Backbone as JSON, one array per atom type, in Angstrom:
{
  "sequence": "XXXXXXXXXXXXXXXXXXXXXXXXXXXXXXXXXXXXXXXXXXXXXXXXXXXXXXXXXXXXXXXXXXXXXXXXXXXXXXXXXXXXXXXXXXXXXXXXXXXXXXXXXXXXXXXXXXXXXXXXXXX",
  "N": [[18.76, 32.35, -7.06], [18.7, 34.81, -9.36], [18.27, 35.88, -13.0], [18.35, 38.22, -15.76], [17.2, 39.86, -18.13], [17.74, 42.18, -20.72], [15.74, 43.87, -23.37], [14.81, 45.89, -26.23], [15.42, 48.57, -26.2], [17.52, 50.83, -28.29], [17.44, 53.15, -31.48], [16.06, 56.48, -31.44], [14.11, 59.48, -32.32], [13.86, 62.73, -30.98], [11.03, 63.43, -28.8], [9.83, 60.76, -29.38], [8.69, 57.12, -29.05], [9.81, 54.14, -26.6], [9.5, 51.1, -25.79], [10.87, 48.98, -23.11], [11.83, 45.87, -21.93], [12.19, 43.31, -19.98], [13.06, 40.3, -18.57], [12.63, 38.09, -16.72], [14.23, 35.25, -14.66], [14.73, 32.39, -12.71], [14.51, 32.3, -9.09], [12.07, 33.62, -8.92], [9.83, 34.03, -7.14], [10.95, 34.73, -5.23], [11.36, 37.79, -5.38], [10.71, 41.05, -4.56], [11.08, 43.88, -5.08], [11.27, 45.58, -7.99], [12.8, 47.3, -10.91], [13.96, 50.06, -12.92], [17.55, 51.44, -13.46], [19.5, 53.59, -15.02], [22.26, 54.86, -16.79], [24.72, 57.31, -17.95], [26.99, 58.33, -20.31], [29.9, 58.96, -18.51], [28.44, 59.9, -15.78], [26.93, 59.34, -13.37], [25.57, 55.68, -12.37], [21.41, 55.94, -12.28], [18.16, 55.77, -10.32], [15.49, 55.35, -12.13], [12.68, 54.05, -12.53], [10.58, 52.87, -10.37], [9.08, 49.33, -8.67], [7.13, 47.75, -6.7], [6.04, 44.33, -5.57], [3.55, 44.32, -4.63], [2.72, 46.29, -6.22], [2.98, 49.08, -6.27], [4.21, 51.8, -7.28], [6.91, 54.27, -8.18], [8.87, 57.58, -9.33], [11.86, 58.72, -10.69], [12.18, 62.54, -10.6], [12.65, 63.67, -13.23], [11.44, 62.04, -14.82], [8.53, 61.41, -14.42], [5.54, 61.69, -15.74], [5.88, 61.27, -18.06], [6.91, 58.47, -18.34], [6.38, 54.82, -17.85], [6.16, 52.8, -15.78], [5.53, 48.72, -15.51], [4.31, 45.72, -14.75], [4.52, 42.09, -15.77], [3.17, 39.52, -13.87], [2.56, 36.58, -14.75], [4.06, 36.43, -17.05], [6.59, 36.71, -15.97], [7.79, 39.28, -16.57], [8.93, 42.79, -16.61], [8.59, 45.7, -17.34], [8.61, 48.61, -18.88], [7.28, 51.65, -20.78], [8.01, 54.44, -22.46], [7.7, 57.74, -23.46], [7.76, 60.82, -24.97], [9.95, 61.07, -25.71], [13.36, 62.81, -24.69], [17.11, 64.07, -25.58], [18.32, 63.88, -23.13], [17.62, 61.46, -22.2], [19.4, 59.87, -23.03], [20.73, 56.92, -22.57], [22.56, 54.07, -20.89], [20.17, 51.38, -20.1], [19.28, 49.74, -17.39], [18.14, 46.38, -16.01], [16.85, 45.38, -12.78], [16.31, 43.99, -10.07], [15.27, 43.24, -6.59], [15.51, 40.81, -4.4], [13.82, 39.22, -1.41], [14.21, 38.08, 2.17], [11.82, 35.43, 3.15], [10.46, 33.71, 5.53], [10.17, 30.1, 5.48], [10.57, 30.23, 2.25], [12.03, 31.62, 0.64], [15.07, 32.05, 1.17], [17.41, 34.37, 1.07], [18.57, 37.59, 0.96], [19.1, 39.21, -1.81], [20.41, 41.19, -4.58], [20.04, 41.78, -7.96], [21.29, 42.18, -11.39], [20.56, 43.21, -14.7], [22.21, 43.21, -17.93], [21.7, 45.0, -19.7], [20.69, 47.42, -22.11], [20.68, 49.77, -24.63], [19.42, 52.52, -25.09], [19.07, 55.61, -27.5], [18.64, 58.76, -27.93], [18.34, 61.19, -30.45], [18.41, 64.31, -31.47]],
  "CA": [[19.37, 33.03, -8.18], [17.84, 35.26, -10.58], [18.83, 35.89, -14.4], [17.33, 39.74, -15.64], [17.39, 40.31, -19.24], [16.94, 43.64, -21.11], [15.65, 44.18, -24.55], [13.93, 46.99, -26.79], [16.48, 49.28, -26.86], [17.74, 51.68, -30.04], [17.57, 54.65, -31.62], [14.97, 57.17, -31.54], [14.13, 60.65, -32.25], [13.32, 63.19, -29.76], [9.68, 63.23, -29.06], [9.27, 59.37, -29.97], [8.73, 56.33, -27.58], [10.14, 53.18, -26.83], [9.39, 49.8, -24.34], [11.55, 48.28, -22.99], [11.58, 44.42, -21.55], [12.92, 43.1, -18.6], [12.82, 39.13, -18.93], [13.26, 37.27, -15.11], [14.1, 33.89, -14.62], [15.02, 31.81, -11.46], [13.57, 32.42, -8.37], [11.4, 35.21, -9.61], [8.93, 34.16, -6.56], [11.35, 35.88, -4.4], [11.35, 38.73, -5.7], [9.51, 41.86, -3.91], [10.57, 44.83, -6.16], [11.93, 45.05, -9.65], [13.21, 48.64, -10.75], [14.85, 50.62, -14.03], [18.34, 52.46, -13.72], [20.18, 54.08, -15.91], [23.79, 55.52, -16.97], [24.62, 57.89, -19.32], [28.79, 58.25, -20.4], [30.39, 60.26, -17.31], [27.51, 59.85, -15.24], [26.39, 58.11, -11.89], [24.15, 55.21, -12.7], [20.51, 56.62, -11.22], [17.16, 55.28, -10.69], [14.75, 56.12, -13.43], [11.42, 53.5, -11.76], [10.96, 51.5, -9.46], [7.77, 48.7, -8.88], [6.94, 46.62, -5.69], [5.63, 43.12, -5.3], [2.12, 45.17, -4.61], [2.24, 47.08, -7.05], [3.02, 50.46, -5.93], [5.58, 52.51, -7.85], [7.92, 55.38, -7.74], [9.55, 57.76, -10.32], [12.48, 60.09, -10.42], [11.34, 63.59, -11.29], [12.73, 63.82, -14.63], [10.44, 61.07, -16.0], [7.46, 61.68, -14.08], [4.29, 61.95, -16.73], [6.71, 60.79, -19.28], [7.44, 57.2, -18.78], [5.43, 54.18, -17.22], [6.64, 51.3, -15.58], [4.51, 47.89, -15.54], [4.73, 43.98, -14.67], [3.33, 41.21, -15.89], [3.96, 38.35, -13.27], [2.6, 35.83, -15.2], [5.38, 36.37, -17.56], [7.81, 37.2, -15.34], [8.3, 40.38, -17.06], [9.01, 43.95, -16.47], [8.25, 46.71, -18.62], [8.74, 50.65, -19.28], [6.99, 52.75, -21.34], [8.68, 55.96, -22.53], [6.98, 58.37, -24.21], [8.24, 61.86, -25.34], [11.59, 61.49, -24.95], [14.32, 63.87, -24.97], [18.07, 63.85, -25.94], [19.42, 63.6, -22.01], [17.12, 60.55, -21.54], [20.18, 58.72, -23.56], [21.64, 55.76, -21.81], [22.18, 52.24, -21.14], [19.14, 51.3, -19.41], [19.15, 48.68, -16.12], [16.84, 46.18, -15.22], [17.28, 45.62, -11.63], [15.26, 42.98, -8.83], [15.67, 42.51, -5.14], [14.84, 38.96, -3.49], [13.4, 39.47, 0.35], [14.14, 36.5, 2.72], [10.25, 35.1, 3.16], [10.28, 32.67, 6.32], [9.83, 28.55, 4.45], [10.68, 29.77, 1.23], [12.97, 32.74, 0.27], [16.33, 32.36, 2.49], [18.34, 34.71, 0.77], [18.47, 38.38, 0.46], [20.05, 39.49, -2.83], [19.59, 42.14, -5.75], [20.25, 41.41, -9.48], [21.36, 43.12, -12.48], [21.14, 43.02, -16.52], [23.47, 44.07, -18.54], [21.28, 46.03, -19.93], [20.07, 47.83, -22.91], [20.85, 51.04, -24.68], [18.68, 53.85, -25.79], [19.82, 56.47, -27.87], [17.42, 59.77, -28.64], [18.51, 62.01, -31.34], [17.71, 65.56, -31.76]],
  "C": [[18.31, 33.58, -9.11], [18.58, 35.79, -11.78], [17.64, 37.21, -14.74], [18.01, 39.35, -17.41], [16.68, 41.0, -20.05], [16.3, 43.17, -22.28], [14.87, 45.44, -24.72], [14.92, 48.45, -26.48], [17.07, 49.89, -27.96], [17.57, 52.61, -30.08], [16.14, 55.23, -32.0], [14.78, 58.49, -31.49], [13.47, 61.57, -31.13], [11.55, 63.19, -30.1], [9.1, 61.2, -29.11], [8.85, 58.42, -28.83], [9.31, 55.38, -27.94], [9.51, 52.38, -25.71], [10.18, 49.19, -24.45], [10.86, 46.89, -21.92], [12.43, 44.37, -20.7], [12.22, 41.38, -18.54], [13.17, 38.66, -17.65], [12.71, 35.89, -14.84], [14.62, 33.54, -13.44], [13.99, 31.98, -10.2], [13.15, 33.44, -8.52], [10.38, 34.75, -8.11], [9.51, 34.88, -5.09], [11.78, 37.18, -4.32], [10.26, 40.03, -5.03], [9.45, 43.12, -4.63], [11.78, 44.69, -7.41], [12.02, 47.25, -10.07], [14.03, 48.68, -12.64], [16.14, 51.43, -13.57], [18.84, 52.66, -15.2], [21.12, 55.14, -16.12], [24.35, 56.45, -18.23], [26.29, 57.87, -19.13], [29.05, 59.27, -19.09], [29.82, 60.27, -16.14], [27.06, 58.87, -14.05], [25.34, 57.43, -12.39], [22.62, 55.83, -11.53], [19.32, 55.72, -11.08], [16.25, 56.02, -11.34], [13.05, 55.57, -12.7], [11.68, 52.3, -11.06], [9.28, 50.55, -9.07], [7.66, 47.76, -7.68], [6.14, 45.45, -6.1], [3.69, 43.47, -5.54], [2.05, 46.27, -5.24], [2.7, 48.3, -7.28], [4.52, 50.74, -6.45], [5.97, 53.71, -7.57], [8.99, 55.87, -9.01], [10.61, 58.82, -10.0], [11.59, 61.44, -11.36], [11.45, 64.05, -13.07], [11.82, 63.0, -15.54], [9.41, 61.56, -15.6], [6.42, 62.06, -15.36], [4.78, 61.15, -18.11], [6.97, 58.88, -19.51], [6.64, 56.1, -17.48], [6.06, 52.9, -16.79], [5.62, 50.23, -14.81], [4.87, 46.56, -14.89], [3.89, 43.28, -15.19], [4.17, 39.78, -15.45], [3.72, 36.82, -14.02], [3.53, 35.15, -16.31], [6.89, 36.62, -17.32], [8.44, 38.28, -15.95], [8.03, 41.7, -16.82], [9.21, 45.01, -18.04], [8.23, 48.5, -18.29], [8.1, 50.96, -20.65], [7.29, 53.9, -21.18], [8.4, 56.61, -23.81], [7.46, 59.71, -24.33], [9.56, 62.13, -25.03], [12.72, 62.31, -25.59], [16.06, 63.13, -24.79], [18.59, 63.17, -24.69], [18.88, 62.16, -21.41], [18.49, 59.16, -22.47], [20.81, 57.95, -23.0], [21.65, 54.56, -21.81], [20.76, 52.11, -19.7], [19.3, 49.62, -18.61], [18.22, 48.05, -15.81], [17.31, 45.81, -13.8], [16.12, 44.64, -10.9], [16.11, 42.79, -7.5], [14.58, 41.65, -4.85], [14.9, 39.35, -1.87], [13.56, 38.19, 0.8], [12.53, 36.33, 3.31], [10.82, 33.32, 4.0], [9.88, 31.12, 5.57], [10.01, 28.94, 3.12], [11.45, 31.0, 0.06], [14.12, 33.03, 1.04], [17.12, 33.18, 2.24], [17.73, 36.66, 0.03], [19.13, 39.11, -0.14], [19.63, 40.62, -3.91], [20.79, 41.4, -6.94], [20.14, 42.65, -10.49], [20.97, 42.29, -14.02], [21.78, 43.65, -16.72], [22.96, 44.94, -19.23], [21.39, 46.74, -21.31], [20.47, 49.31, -23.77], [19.61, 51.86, -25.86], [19.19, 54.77, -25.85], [18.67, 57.67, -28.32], [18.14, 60.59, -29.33], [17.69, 63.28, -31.0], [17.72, 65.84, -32.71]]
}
């Protein structure tokens, strides 16, 4: 089992930044990648970043240059940086983890949500 929880979330004008948090508890050692979506009203939730086990990430094109996503395993935490942001980047924001089954000590392959966060940008 894993437990995801958002924070850093709020309002912000266009141009501005925010970080958000991504807090993971339980078996966080089965965890291989850890990821951002996000939903705006009307809207298909999408992926915004995504972060493997090793490191290696992946952005949709709308963020690209714009927004940074991090880990720090020692805290079991996930992180975004978003930097110049614009009105359509408004939504509730997702943290997101999949658990890989790992032969002696990960039997179970599952993904996890938070409930997640909202950012609002003003124009």
């Amino acid at each position: 089992q894993v437990q995801l929880v958002e924070s850093g979330g709020g309002l912000v004008q266009a141009g501005g930044s925010l970080r958000l948090s991504c807090a993971a508890s339980g078996d966080t050692i089965c965890i291989s990648a850890m990821g951002w979506y996000r939903q705006a009203p009307g809207k298909e939730r999408e992926l915004v970043a995504a972060i493997t086990s090793g490191g290696s990430t992946n952005y949709a094109d709308s963020v690209k240059g714009r927004f940074t996503i991090s880990r720090d395993n020692a805290k079991n935490t996930l992180y975004l940086q978003m930097n110049s942001l614009k009105p359509e980047d408004t939504a509730v924001y997702y943290c997101h983890s999949v658990s890989t089954v790992v032969p002696g000590m990960c039997d179970y392959g599952m993904d996890y949500w938070g409930k997640g966060t909202l950012v609002t940008v003003s124009s």
